PDB file of C-alpha atoms and ligand atoms in Angstrom:
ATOM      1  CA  UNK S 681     -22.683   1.312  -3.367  1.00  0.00           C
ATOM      2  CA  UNK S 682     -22.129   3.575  -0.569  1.00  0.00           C
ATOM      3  CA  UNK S 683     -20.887   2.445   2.831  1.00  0.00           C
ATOM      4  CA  UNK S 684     -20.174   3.591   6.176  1.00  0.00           C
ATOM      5  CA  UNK S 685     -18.054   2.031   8.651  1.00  0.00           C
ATOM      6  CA  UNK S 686     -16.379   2.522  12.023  1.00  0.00           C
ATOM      7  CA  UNK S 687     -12.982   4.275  12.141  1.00  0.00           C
ATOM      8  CA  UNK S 688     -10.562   6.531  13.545  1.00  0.00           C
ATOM      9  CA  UNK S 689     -10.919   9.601  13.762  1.00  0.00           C
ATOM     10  CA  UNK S 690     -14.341   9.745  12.787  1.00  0.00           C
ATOM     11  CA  UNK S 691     -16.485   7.414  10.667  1.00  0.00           C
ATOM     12  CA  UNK S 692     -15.846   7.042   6.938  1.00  0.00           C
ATOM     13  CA  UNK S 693     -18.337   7.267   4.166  1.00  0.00           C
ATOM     14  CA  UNK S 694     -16.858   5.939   0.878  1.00  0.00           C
ATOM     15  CA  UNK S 695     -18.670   4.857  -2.559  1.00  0.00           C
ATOM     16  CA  UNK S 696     -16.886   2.044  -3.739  1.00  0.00           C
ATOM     17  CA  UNK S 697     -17.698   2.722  -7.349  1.00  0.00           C
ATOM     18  CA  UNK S 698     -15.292   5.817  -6.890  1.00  0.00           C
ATOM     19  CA  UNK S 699     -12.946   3.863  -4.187  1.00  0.00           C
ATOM     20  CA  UNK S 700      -9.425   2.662  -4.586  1.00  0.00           C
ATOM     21  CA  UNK S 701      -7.479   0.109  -2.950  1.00  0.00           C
ATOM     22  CA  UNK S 702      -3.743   0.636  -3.255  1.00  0.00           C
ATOM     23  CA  UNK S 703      -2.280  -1.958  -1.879  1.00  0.00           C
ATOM     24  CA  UNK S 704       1.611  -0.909  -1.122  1.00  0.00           C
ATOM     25  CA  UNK S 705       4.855  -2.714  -2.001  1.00  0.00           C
ATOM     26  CA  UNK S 706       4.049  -6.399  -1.112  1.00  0.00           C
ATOM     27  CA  UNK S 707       6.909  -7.773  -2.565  1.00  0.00           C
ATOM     28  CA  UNK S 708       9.500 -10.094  -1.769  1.00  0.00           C
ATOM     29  CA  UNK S 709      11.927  -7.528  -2.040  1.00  0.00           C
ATOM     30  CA  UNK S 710      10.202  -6.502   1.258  1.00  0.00           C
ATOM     31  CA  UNK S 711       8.732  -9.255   2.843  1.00  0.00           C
ATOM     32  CA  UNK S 712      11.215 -12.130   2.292  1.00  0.00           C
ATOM     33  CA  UNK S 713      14.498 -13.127   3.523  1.00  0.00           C
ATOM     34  CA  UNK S 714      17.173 -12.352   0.591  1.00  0.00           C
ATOM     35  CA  UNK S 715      15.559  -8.724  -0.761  1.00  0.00           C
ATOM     36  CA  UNK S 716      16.261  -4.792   0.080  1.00  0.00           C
ATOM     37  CA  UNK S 717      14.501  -4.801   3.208  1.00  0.00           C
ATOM     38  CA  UNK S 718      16.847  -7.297   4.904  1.00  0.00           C
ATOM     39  CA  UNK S 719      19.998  -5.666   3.302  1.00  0.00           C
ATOM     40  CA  UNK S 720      19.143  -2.911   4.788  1.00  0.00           C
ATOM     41  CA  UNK S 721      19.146  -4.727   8.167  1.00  0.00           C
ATOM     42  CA  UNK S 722      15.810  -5.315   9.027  1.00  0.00           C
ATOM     43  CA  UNK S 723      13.634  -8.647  10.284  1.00  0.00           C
ATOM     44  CA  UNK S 724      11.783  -9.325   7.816  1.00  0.00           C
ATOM     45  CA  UNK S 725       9.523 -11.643   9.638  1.00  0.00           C
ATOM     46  CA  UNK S 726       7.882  -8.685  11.510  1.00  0.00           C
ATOM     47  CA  UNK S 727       6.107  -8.223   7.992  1.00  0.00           C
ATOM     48  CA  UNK S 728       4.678 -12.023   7.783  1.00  0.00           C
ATOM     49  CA  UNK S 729       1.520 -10.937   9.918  1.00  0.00           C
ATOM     50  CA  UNK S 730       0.052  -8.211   7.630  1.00  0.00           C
ATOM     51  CA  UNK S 731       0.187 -11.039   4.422  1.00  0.00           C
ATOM     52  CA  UNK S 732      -3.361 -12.938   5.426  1.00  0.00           C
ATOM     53  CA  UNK S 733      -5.076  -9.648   6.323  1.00  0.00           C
ATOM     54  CA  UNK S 734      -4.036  -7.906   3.349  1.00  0.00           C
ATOM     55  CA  UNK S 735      -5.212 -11.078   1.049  1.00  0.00           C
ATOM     56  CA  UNK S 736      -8.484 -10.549   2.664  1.00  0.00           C
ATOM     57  CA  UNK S 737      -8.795  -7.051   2.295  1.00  0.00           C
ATOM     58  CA  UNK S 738      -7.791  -7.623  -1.381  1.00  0.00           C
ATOM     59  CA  UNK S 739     -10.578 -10.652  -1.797  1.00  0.00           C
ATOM     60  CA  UNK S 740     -13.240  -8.382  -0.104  1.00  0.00           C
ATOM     61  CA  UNK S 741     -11.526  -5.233  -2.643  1.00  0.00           C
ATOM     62  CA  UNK S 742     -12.137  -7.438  -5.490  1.00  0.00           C
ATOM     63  CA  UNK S 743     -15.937  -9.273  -4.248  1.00  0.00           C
ATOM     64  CA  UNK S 744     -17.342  -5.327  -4.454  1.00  0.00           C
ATOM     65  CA  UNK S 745     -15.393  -5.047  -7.597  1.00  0.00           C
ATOM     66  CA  UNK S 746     -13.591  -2.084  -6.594  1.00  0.00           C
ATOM     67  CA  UNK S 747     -10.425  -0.437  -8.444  1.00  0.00           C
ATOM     68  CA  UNK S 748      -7.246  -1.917  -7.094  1.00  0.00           C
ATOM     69  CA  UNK S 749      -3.112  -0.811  -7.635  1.00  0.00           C
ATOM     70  CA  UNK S 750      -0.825  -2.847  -6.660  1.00  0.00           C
ATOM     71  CA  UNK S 751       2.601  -0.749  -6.453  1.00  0.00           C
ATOM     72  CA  UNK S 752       6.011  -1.799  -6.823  1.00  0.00           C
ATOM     73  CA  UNK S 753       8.984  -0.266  -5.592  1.00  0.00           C
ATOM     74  CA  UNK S 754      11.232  -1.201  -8.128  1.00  0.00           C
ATOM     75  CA  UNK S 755      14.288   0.598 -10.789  1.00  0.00           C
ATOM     76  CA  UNK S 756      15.082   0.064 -14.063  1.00  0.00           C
ATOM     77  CA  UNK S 757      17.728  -2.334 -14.520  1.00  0.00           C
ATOM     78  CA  UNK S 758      20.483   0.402 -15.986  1.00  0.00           C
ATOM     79  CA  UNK S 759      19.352   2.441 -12.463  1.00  0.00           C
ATOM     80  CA  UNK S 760      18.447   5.677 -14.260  1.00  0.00           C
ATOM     81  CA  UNK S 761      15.629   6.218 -12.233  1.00  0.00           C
ATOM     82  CA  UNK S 762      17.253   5.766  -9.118  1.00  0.00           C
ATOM     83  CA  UNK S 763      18.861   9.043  -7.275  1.00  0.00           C
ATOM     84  CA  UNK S 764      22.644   8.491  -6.325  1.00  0.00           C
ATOM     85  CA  UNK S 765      21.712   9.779  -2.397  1.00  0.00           C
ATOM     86  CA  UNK S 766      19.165   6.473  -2.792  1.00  0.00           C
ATOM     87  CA  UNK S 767      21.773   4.044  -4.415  1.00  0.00           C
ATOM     88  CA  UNK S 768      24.586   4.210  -1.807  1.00  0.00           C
ATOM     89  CA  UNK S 769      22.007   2.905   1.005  1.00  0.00           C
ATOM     90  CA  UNK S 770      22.961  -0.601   2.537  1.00  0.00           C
ATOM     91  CA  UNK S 771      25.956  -2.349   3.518  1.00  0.00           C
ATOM     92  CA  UNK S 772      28.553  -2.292   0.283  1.00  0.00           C
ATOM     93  CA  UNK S 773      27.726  -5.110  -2.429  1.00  0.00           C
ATOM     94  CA  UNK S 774      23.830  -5.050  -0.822  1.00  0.00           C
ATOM     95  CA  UNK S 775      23.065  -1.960  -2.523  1.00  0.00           C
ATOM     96  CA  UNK S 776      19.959  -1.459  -4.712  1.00  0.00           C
ATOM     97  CA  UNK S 777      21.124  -3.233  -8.513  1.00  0.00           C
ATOM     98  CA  UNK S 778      23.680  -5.672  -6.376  1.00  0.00           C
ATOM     99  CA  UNK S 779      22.992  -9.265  -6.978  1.00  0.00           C
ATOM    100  CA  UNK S 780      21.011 -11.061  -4.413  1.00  0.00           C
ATOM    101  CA  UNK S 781      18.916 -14.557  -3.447  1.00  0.00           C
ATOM    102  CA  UNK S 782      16.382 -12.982  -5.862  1.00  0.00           C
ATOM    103  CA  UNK S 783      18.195 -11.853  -8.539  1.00  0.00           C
ATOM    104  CA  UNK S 784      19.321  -7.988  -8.311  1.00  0.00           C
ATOM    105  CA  UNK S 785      17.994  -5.982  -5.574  1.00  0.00           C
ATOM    106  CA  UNK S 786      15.358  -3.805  -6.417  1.00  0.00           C
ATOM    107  CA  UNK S 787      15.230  -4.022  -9.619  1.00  0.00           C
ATOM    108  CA  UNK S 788      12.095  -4.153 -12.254  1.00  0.00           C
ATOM    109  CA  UNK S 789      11.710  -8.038 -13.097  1.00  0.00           C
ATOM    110  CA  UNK S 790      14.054 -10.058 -11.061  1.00  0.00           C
ATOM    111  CA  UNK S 791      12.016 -11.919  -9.051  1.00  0.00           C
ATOM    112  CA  UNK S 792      12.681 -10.260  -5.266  1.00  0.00           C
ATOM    113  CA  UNK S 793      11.110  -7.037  -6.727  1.00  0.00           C
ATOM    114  CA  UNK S 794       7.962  -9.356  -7.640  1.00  0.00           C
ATOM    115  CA  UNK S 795       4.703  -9.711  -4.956  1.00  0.00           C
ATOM    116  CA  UNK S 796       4.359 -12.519  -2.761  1.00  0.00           C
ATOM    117  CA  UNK S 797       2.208 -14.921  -4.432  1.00  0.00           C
ATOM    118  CA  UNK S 798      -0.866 -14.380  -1.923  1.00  0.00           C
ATOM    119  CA  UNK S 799      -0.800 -10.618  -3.060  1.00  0.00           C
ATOM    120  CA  UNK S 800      -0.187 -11.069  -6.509  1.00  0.00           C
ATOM    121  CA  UNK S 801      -2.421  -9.161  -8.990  1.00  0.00           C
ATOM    122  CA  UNK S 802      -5.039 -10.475 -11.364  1.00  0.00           C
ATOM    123  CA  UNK S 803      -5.464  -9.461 -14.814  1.00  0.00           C
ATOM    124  CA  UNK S 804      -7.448  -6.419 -15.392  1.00  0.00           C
ATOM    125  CA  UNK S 805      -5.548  -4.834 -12.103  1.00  0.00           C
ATOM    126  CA  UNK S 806      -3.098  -1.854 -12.284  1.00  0.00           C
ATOM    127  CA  UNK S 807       0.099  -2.471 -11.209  1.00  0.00           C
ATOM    128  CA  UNK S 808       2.131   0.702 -10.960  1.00  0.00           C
ATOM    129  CA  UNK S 809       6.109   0.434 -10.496  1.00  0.00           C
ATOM    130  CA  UNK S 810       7.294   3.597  -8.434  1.00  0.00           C
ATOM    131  CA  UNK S 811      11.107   4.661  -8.126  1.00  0.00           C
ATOM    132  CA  UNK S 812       9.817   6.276  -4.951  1.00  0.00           C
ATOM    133  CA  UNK S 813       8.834   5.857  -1.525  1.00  0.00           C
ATOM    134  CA  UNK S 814       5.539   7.845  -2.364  1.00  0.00           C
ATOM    135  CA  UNK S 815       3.279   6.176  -5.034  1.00  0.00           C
ATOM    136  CA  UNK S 816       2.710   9.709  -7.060  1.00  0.00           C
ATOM    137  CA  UNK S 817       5.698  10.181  -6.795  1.00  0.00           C
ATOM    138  CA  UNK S 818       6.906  10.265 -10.835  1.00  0.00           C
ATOM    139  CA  UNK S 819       4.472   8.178 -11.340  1.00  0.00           C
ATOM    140  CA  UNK S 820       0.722   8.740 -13.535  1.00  0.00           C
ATOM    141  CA  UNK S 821      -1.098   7.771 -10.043  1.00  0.00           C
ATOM    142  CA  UNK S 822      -3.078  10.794 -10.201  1.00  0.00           C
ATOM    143  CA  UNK S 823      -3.829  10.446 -13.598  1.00  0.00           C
ATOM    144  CA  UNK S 824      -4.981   7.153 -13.629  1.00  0.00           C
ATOM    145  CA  UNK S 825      -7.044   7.518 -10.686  1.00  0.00           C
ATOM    146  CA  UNK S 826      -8.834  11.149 -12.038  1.00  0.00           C
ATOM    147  CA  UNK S 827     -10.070   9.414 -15.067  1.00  0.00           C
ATOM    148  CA  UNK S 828     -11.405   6.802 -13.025  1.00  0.00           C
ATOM    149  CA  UNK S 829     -13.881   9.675 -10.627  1.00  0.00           C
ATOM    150  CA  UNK S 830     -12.062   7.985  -7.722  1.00  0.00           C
ATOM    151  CA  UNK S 831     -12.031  10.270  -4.660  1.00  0.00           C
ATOM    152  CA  UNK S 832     -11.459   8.214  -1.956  1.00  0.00           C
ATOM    153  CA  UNK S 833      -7.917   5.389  -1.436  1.00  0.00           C
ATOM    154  CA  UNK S 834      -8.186   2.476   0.702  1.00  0.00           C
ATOM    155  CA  UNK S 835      -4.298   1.765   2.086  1.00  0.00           C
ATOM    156  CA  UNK S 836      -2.637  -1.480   2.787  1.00  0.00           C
ATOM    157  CA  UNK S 837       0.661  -3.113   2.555  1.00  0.00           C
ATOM    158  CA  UNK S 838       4.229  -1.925   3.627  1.00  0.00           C
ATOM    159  CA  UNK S 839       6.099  -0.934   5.199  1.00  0.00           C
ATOM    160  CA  UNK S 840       3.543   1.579   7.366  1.00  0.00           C
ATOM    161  CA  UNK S 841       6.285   4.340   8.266  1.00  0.00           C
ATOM    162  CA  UNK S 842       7.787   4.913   4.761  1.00  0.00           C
ATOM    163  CA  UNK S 843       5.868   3.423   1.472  1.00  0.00           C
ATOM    164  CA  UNK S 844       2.358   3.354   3.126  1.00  0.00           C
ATOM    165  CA  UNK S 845       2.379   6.781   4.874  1.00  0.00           C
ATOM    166  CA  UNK S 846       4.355   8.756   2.310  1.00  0.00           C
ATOM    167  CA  UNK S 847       1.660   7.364  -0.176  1.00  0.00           C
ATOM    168  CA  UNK S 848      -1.194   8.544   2.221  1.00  0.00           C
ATOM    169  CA  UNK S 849       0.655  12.217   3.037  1.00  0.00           C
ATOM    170  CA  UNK S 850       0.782  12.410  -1.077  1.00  0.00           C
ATOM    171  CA  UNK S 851      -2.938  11.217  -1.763  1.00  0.00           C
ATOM    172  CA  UNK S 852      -4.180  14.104   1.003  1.00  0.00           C
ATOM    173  CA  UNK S 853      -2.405  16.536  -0.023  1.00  0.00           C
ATOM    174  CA  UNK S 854      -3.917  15.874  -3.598  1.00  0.00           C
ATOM    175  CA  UNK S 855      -7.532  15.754  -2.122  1.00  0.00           C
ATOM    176  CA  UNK S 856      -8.186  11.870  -1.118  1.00  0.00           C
ATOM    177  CA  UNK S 857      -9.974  10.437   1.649  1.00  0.00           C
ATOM    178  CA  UNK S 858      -7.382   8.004   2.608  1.00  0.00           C
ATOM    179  CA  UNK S 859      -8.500   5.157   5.141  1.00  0.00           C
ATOM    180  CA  UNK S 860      -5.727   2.818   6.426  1.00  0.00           C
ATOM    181  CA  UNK S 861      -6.748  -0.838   7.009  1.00  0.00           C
ATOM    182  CA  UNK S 862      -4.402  -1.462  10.569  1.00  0.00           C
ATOM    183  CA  UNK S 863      -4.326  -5.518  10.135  1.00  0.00           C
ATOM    184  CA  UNK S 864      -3.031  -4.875   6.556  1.00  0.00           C
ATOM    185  CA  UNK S 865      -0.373  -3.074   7.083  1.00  0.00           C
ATOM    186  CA  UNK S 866       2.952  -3.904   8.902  1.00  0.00           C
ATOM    187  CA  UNK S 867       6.311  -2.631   9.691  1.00  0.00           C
ATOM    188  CA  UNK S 868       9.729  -3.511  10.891  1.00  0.00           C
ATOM    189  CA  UNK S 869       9.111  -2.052  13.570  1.00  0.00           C
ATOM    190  CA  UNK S 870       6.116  -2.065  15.725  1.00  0.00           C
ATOM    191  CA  UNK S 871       6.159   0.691  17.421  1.00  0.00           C
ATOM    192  CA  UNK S 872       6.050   2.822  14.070  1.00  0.00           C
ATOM    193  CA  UNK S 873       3.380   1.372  12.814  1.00  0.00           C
ATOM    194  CA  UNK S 874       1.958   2.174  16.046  1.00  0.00           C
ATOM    195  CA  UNK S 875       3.254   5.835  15.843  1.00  0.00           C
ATOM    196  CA  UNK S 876       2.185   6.381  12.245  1.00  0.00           C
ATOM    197  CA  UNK S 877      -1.431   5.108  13.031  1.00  0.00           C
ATOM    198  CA  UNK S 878      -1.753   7.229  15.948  1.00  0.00           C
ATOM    199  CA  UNK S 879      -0.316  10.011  12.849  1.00  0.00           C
ATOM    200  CA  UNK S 880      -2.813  10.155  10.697  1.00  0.00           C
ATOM    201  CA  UNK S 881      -5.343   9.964  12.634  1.00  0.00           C
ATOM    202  CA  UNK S 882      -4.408  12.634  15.103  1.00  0.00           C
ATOM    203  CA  UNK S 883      -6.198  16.238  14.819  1.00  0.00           C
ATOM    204  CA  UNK S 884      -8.864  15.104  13.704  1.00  0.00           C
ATOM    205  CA  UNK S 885      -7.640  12.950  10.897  1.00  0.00           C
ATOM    206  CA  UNK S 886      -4.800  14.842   9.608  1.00  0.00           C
ATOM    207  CA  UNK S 887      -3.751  12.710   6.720  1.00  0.00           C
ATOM    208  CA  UNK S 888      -6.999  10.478   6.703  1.00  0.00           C
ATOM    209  CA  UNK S 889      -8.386   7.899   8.512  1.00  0.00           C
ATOM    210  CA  UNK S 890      -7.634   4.162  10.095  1.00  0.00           C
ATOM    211  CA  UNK S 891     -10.054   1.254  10.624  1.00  0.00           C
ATOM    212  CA  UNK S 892      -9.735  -2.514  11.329  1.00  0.00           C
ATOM    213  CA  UNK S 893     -10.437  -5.010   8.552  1.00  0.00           C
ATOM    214  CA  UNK S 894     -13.248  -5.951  10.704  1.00  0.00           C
ATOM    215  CA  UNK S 895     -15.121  -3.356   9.851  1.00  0.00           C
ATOM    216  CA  UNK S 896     -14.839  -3.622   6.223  1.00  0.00           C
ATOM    217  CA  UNK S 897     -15.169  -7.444   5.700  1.00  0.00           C
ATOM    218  CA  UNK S 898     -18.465  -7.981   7.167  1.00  0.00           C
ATOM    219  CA  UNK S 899     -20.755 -10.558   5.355  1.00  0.00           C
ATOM    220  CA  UNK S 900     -23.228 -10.178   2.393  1.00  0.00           C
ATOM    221  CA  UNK S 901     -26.042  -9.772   5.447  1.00  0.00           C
ATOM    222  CA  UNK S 902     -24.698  -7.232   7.294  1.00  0.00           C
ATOM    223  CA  UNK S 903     -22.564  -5.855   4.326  1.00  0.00           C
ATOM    224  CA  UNK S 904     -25.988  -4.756   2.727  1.00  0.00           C
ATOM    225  CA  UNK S 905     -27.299  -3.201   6.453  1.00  0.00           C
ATOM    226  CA  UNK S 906     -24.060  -0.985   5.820  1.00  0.00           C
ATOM    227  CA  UNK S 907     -24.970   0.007   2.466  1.00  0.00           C
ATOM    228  CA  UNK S 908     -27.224   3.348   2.453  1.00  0.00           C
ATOM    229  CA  UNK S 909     -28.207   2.138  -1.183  1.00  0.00           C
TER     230      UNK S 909
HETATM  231  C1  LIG G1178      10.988   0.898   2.148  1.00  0.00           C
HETATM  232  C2  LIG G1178       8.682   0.577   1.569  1.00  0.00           C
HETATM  233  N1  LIG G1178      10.782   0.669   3.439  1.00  0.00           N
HETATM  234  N2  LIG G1178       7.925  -0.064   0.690  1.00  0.00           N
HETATM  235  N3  LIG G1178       9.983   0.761   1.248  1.00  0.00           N
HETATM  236  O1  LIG G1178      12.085   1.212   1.741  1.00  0.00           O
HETATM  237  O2  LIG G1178       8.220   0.933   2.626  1.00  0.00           O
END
């Protein structure tokens, strides 16, 4: 099904046959008191708002039956995947491996590196752990989505500056139409998110497109006025 909607820069045409949404780093890790993002100093509760939008961007994902990642920034638990420059971040004994609320920050299978249970994936969904900020980052992203014919990523999650819009800068440089859903996607700080949509959008859509979740979760009605065919 193809569809057209309203965004920023420009409108976006997408077939959701060949359509991804990557939905970025909704963990707890992130999003909850306890995990990295609040060892690192941040309030966490400036994340809370993007969780409902998100779900319904994922429901609407999943009612067109479209491809969807979930991606987890997480290490193994011995830390070989994670660079020393990235390990000494964080206040001593909050440090990415260091025991936390949630088990060991950061890490692959304790439970703060998990998704919050609105977000979490169902079966049949690829969940792709990343040791990155940047989800192609040694990771078989590209891969995965080439065998698919996808050509076109639908972003979401957090946080907007660092996870979100490395993941978008990677995905256009490899040849993507990247949209950005603005409800769905949150950051520590506002005015970043607010600076990174005004980013990607600027000269003419430099690394993609943004949109409001309005525009995508439209009812059956009007959904099928928006479909060409
Ligand atoms: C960060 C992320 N902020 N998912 N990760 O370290 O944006």
């Amino acid at each position: 099904m193809e569809l057209g909607i309203n965004a920023q820069p420009a409108p976006f045409s997408f077939e959701t046959t060949r359509t991804a949404l990557v939905m970025i780093d909704m963990q707890r890790d992130f999003l909850l008191p306890g995990g990295f993002g609040e060892a690192l100093g941040n309030d966490v509760s400036q994340l809370a708002g993007c969780i409902s939008p998100a779900r319904q961007l994922l429901d609407w994902a999943r009612s067109v039956r479209m491809s969807v990642v979930h991606t987890k920034e997480a290490h193994a638990p011995d830390l070989s995947d994670c660079p020393p420059a990235k390990l000494q971040r964080g206040a001593p004994g909050k440090r990415i491996g260091d025991p936390g609320p949630m088990g060991r920050i950061l890490i692959d299978g304790e439970s703060g590196s998990d998704f919050v249970p609105e977000l979490a994936p169902l079966a049949g969904e690829r969940v792709l752990r990343k040791p990155g900020k940047g989800a192609f980052y040694a990771t078989d992203l590209d891969d995965w989505l080439q065998k698919r014919n996808i050509s076109s990523l639908i972003f979401a999650g957090v946080t907007t500056e660092v996870c979100v819009q490395t993941s978008m800068r990677e995905a256009n440089d490899r040849g993507y139409n990247c949209l950005l859903i603005e409800e769905a996607t949150a950051s520590y700080f506002p005015h970043f998110k607010q600076a990174t949509l005004d980013m990607v959008r600027a000269q003419g859509g430099i690394v993609g497109w943004t949109a409001s979740l309005g525009e995508l979760i439209v009812d059956r009605e009007s959904l099928n006025v928006k479909a060409r065919k």
